[in-house]
């Protein structure tokens, strides 16, 4: 048992946390650049190089693996599965399927139209739309790598709970009339799902890796840059007063700052990591990451084409308030569980 | 033969378009190729992930840009069917 734990710990350190890379970059900074990583400049250079390489390795490997799995769950299949499930179970399955269905904000409209015209309850569609950008398999592994298993699992669980509750609330409020009229007129079409061969899945996964790296590399570099600045240049006292335990509104601030940002989890992580190392509460960090991934201006603009302002406002409010509550609950509970 | 490329204008949509023209030229086949960018119309084919390909009103695939070999197979089949 003990040996198993040790092996698991070693694998986690080497593969997910990449201690070997941390050491190599330390040697590079100290021996080649002649800077100590204890000092500001050396420390931020180390943070920048190590985080950039680590994120790109994780990104390539994870997106490949996950795209391969996702190729079995096109939205057309998700729609079919959800069609047969009633009540809150529909919301739960919708939230879960959201984690494995390929998603980007550009596909949210066809998915919304497809689900709605197939007669799926509005709440189920929203459970799916909340969980899809918020939680996926990649974010689980990434969070494990950066923050350890406890926070990673917590993030996924509360993300799913938010999706289920959010969707259920929208269902209970009976807002069907606030869906744009033309969507109801579209007839539901059963499209046949084309099965892919193994080679096609592999090439699909490769294409996904390329496309996603092309889309996010700049955000990652910006995120790592901000992270390096937070990590080494901003005094501890300022962080504590603005987003730390000294500011009771830290969670709200983190959420409000995060919402308009359009980045995915890859760009957000280095910032979150740097804040975490500075002792900012886990709840504040979770709120920030959730706000960045779940809500963004482009996705709200997209959604505004299919739903009327009132429904959009309800969706926005539920998700925002939910994220803030999650943040405060986490910060409060971390005083008890450490 | 009537070929429609469904997609709101993402990068993959234009690479699918190129692929279609490529294969058509290689097979020396003639087709009426058009693009569908309107969400309403895309949805009317039951497609939820783009890009998608429709030949003679039938959805061939969605959410992927297939390999050239696969594309050649699909178009050849459509030609043979008349």
XYZ file of C-alpha atoms in Angstrom:
420
model
C 0.000 0.000 0.000
C 2.744 2.339 1.030
C 4.743 1.490 -2.075
C 1.715 2.065 -4.259
C 1.241 5.505 -2.705
C 4.883 6.283 -3.288
C 4.743 5.186 -6.917
C 1.607 7.226 -7.461
C 3.227 10.225 -5.804
C 6.330 9.867 -7.950
C 4.278 9.576 -11.148
C 2.224 12.602 -10.137
C 5.384 14.606 -9.423
C 7.130 13.662 -12.645
C 4.260 13.525 -15.118
C 1.759 16.076 -13.882
C 3.764 18.449 -11.736
C 6.901 17.906 -13.833
C 9.495 18.317 -11.124
C 12.164 17.205 -13.628
C 11.341 20.224 -15.760
C 11.372 22.520 -12.740
C 14.880 21.270 -11.877
C 16.164 21.539 -15.469
C 14.919 25.092 -15.806
C 16.470 25.926 -12.426
C 19.835 24.635 -13.673
C 19.425 26.631 -16.880
C 18.665 29.855 -15.021
C 21.397 29.356 -12.418
C 24.241 27.889 -14.501
C 23.647 29.488 -17.897
C 22.134 32.854 -16.967
C 24.003 33.020 -13.675
C 20.896 34.172 -11.750
C 19.569 32.820 -8.508
C 15.947 31.759 -8.619
C 15.563 33.107 -5.101
C 15.960 36.577 -6.525
C 13.354 38.520 -8.398
C 14.727 38.476 -11.922
C 15.941 34.877 -11.813
C 12.723 33.814 -10.108
C 10.458 35.389 -12.704
C 12.539 34.064 -15.604
C 12.339 30.611 -14.060
C 8.577 30.918 -13.600
C 8.098 32.094 -17.184
C 10.189 29.393 -18.888
C 9.021 26.551 -16.659
C 5.338 27.441 -16.875
C 5.363 28.042 -20.604
C 6.998 24.699 -21.392
C 4.842 22.863 -18.887
C 1.589 24.307 -20.205
C 2.433 23.561 -23.822
C 3.416 19.966 -23.008
C 0.252 19.401 -20.978
C -1.862 21.152 -23.589
C -0.621 18.992 -26.458
C -0.848 15.698 -24.614
C -4.181 16.410 -22.936
C -5.948 17.872 -25.944
C -4.834 14.914 -28.026
C -6.132 12.347 -25.567
C -9.320 14.196 -24.849
C -10.130 14.941 -28.477
C -9.786 11.236 -29.149
C -12.366 10.484 -26.475
C -14.554 13.381 -27.625
C -14.674 12.023 -31.156
C -17.056 9.404 -29.740
C -19.433 12.086 -28.470
C -20.420 14.494 -31.230
C -23.192 16.902 -30.140
C -25.620 15.016 -32.356
C -25.151 11.954 -30.156
C -25.389 14.021 -26.981
C -28.712 15.342 -28.227
C -29.978 11.832 -28.819
C -28.896 10.621 -25.366
C -30.484 13.625 -23.639
C -33.731 13.237 -25.550
C -34.718 10.198 -23.525
C -34.076 11.559 -20.043
C -36.594 13.448 -17.951
C -36.437 15.847 -15.012
C -33.385 16.716 -12.984
C -31.617 13.602 -14.237
C -31.631 15.323 -17.608
C -29.799 18.267 -16.060
C -27.244 15.990 -14.443
C -26.585 14.005 -17.605
C -26.518 17.268 -19.587
C -23.867 18.690 -17.270
C -21.833 15.473 -17.446
C -22.057 15.259 -21.220
C -20.970 18.893 -21.329
C -17.612 17.780 -20.006
C -16.900 15.380 -22.872
C -18.621 17.016 -25.829
C -16.266 19.110 -27.948
C -17.118 22.730 -27.400
C -16.104 26.200 -28.398
C -18.130 29.387 -28.197
C -18.567 29.300 -31.988
C -20.498 26.038 -31.728
C -22.803 27.156 -28.925
C -25.442 28.497 -31.322
C -25.878 25.430 -33.506
C -25.920 23.325 -30.339
C -28.513 25.563 -28.720
C -30.705 25.471 -31.819
C -30.247 21.732 -32.219
C -31.161 20.952 -28.613
C -34.095 23.348 -28.464
C -35.643 22.322 -31.748
C -35.348 18.684 -30.680
C -37.621 19.558 -27.772
C -35.065 19.280 -24.986
C -36.097 21.302 -21.917
C -34.458 24.712 -21.755
C -32.937 23.856 -18.380
C -31.144 20.803 -19.736
C -29.697 22.835 -22.591
C -28.436 25.427 -20.123
C -26.954 22.780 -17.821
C -25.011 21.648 -20.849
C -24.039 25.181 -21.872
C -22.809 26.052 -18.370
C -20.753 22.919 -17.829
C -19.332 22.672 -21.333
C -16.839 25.557 -21.222
C -16.430 25.343 -17.441
C -15.474 21.756 -16.798
C -13.764 19.257 -18.991
C -11.345 16.391 -18.580
C -8.417 18.616 -19.504
C -9.169 21.091 -16.748
C -9.305 18.292 -14.178
C -5.817 17.040 -15.064
C -4.399 20.540 -15.430
C -5.680 21.605 -12.037
C -4.193 18.453 -10.528
C -0.872 19.383 -12.032
C -0.946 22.926 -10.707
C -2.833 22.695 -7.424
C -3.056 19.038 -6.463
C -5.933 16.571 -6.512
C -8.038 18.147 -3.758
C -8.648 21.491 -5.470
C -8.950 19.833 -8.892
C -11.709 17.462 -7.813
C -13.418 20.264 -5.891
C -13.409 22.474 -8.992
C -14.984 19.783 -11.142
C -17.615 18.855 -8.575
C -18.741 22.422 -7.847
C -18.667 23.219 -11.573
C -21.056 20.359 -12.240
C -23.261 21.310 -9.297
C -23.447 24.877 -10.599
C -24.457 23.583 -14.043
C -27.178 21.327 -12.620
C -28.593 23.963 -10.253
C -28.334 26.747 -12.836
C -30.146 24.673 -15.443
C -32.807 23.559 -12.979
C -33.478 27.151 -11.889
C -33.855 28.284 -15.496
C -36.258 25.395 -15.996
C -38.335 26.290 -12.914
C -38.543 29.948 -13.919
C -40.343 28.898 -17.109
C -38.543 31.180 -19.511
C -39.318 29.267 -22.709
C -41.004 32.288 -24.247
C -37.724 34.189 -24.113
C -36.099 32.013 -26.714
C -35.953 33.795 -30.071
C -39.031 32.865 -32.074
C -37.338 31.641 -35.218
C -35.710 28.767 -33.350
C -39.045 27.111 -32.636
C -39.863 27.174 -36.311
C -36.832 25.114 -37.185
C -37.793 21.520 -37.556
C -35.770 18.977 -35.730
C -33.758 16.799 -38.039
C -32.303 13.477 -37.082
C -28.964 13.490 -38.751
C -27.188 10.210 -39.056
C -24.007 10.022 -37.025
C -21.095 9.061 -39.207
C -18.811 6.619 -37.446
C -15.137 7.445 -37.677
C -12.363 4.958 -38.153
C -9.452 4.788 -35.717
C -7.180 6.643 -38.126
C -9.777 9.373 -38.524
C -10.070 9.766 -34.771
C -6.306 10.078 -34.464
C -6.098 12.649 -37.220
C -9.083 14.471 -35.721
C -7.271 14.594 -32.371
C -4.090 15.886 -34.038
C -6.037 18.586 -35.860
C -7.673 19.624 -32.585
C -4.271 19.999 -30.917
C -3.037 22.182 -33.786
C -6.190 24.297 -33.879
C -6.289 24.834 -30.117
C -2.610 25.720 -29.826
C -3.047 28.176 -32.670
C -5.985 29.726 -30.832
C -4.581 29.917 -27.325
C -0.777 30.294 -27.496
C -0.892 34.058 -27.173
C -3.247 33.907 -24.186
C -0.959 31.380 -22.556
C 2.093 33.622 -22.959
C 0.186 36.646 -21.642
C -1.120 34.578 -18.740
C 2.334 33.257 -17.862
C 3.743 36.789 -18.129
C 1.137 38.159 -15.711
C 1.755 35.164 -13.462
C 5.511 35.840 -13.415
C 4.913 39.474 -12.490
C 2.546 38.522 -9.672
C 4.915 35.812 -8.514
C 8.028 37.925 -8.183
C 7.343 41.636 -8.471
C 4.139 42.489 -6.675
C 4.642 42.728 -2.908
C 2.854 40.175 -0.751
C 1.084 42.913 1.217
C -0.617 44.353 -1.867
C -1.868 40.925 -2.942
C -3.180 40.263 0.543
C -4.996 43.577 0.693
C -6.552 43.324 -2.765
C -7.436 39.664 -3.278
C -6.272 38.086 -0.026
C -7.884 37.453 3.318
C -7.725 41.163 4.198
C -10.321 42.064 1.613
C -13.790 40.654 2.319
C -14.819 41.464 -1.258
C -11.919 39.517 -2.812
C -14.177 36.832 -4.286
C -16.527 39.376 -5.867
C -13.586 41.304 -7.267
C -12.018 38.140 -8.727
C -15.329 37.202 -10.363
C -16.031 40.637 -11.801
C -12.517 40.923 -13.224
C -12.708 37.404 -14.652
C -16.045 37.657 -16.492
C -15.131 39.850 -19.480
C -11.843 38.032 -19.985
C -11.855 35.722 -22.933
C -9.270 33.084 -22.328
C -9.555 29.467 -21.609
C -8.230 27.591 -18.683
C -4.758 27.340 -20.174
C -4.174 31.079 -20.071
C -5.795 31.451 -16.669
C -3.818 28.799 -14.821
C -0.461 30.580 -14.521
C -2.178 33.630 -13.032
C -4.118 31.436 -10.632
C -0.951 29.528 -9.756
C 0.967 32.697 -8.931
C -1.897 33.984 -6.764
C -2.124 30.615 -5.022
C 1.584 30.698 -4.162
C 1.080 34.154 -2.707
C -1.426 32.657 -0.297
C -4.658 33.830 -1.937
C -7.614 31.692 -0.856
C -8.599 28.689 -2.960
C -12.164 30.007 -3.220
C -11.046 33.330 -4.652
C -8.922 31.526 -7.231
C -11.684 29.096 -8.174
C -14.089 32.016 -8.646
C -11.618 33.781 -10.873
C -11.039 30.724 -13.071
C -14.720 29.891 -13.290
C -15.626 33.453 -14.212
C -13.039 33.520 -16.976
C -14.037 30.192 -18.496
C -17.811 30.134 -18.000
C -18.683 33.672 -19.019
C -17.050 35.837 -21.630
C -18.156 38.670 -23.864
C -17.939 36.645 -27.115
C -20.026 33.792 -25.740
C -22.647 36.205 -24.357
C -22.851 37.963 -27.718
C -23.294 34.575 -29.396
C -26.056 33.583 -26.996
C -27.832 36.903 -27.452
C -28.587 35.812 -31.015
C -30.715 32.916 -29.838
C -32.269 34.119 -26.589
C -33.979 37.356 -25.622
C -32.294 39.793 -23.207
C -34.311 38.657 -20.195
C -33.236 35.027 -20.454
C -29.654 36.093 -21.154
C -29.742 38.265 -18.017
C -31.146 35.421 -15.920
C -28.446 33.051 -17.191
C -25.728 35.636 -16.528
C -27.023 36.410 -13.028
C -27.392 32.779 -11.979
C -23.886 31.879 -13.117
C -22.282 34.987 -11.605
C -24.017 34.642 -8.245
C -23.273 30.914 -8.245
C -19.575 31.515 -8.825
C -19.428 34.085 -6.027
C -21.206 31.764 -3.578
C -18.829 28.928 -4.490
C -15.859 31.213 -3.847
C -17.039 32.250 -0.390
C -17.981 28.692 0.590
C -14.532 27.466 -0.401
C -12.698 30.207 1.395
C -14.781 29.582 4.492
C -14.361 25.822 4.442
C -10.605 25.993 3.887
C -10.271 27.455 7.387
C -11.621 24.133 8.665
C -10.043 21.594 6.347
C -6.848 23.514 5.771
C -24.244 17.110 -58.080
C -24.975 19.763 -55.485
C -22.408 20.232 -52.722
C -22.978 22.488 -49.735
C -20.369 23.422 -47.166
C -21.976 24.295 -43.848
C -20.155 26.577 -41.441
C -20.162 30.135 -40.111
C -16.761 30.908 -41.608
C -14.295 29.298 -39.247
C -10.793 28.279 -40.276
C -11.822 24.656 -40.709
C -14.661 25.650 -43.027
C -12.295 27.180 -45.544
C -9.941 24.238 -45.386
C -12.894 21.949 -46.078
C -13.841 24.102 -49.039
C -10.334 23.892 -50.447
C -10.322 20.133 -49.994
C -13.625 19.783 -51.858
C -12.373 21.799 -54.823
C -9.123 19.850 -54.775
C -10.811 16.480 -54.926
C -13.310 17.633 -57.554
C -10.470 18.834 -59.770
C -8.595 15.570 -59.339
C -11.630 13.481 -60.179
C -12.432 15.798 -63.032
C -15.927 16.009 -61.659
C -18.391 18.806 -62.024
C -20.420 20.042 -59.098
C -22.334 23.015 -57.907
C -20.494 24.037 -54.725
C -21.979 26.586 -52.355
C -21.422 27.765 -48.811
C -24.059 27.964 -46.106
C -23.209 30.381 -43.316
C -26.609 31.136 -41.831
C -27.139 29.377 -38.486
C -30.813 28.866 -39.181
C -30.096 27.088 -42.417
C -27.237 25.090 -40.909
C -29.547 23.940 -38.140
C -32.203 22.951 -40.664
C -29.863 20.131 -41.723
C -29.676 18.888 -38.131
C -26.012 19.800 -37.980
C -24.630 20.926 -34.625
C -20.925 20.990 -35.199
C -19.254 22.665 -38.090
C -17.872 22.375 -40.708
C -20.268 19.935 -42.311
C -20.704 18.646 -45.829
C -24.023 18.128 -47.592
C -24.221 16.406 -50.972
C -27.550 16.432 -52.781
C -29.375 17.289 -49.583
C -27.765 14.545 -47.526
C -25.415 15.261 -44.609
C -22.205 13.335 -45.176
C -20.338 14.349 -42.056
C -20.058 17.156 -39.520
C -17.524 18.545 -37.082
C -14.453 17.340 -38.948
C -12.291 18.008 -41.946
C -11.781 14.493 -43.293
C -8.650 13.087 -44.888
C -8.276 13.535 -48.614
C -8.709 9.809 -49.215
C -11.979 9.789 -47.305
C -13.194 12.856 -49.176
C -12.371 11.246 -52.521
C -14.324 8.174 -51.447
C -17.372 10.237 -50.466
C -17.423 12.263 -53.661
C -16.781 9.235 -55.902
C -19.686 7.449 -54.263
C -21.936 10.454 -54.850
C -20.916 10.608 -58.519
C -21.608 6.914 -59.069
C -25.007 7.253 -57.524
C -25.678 9.841 -60.167
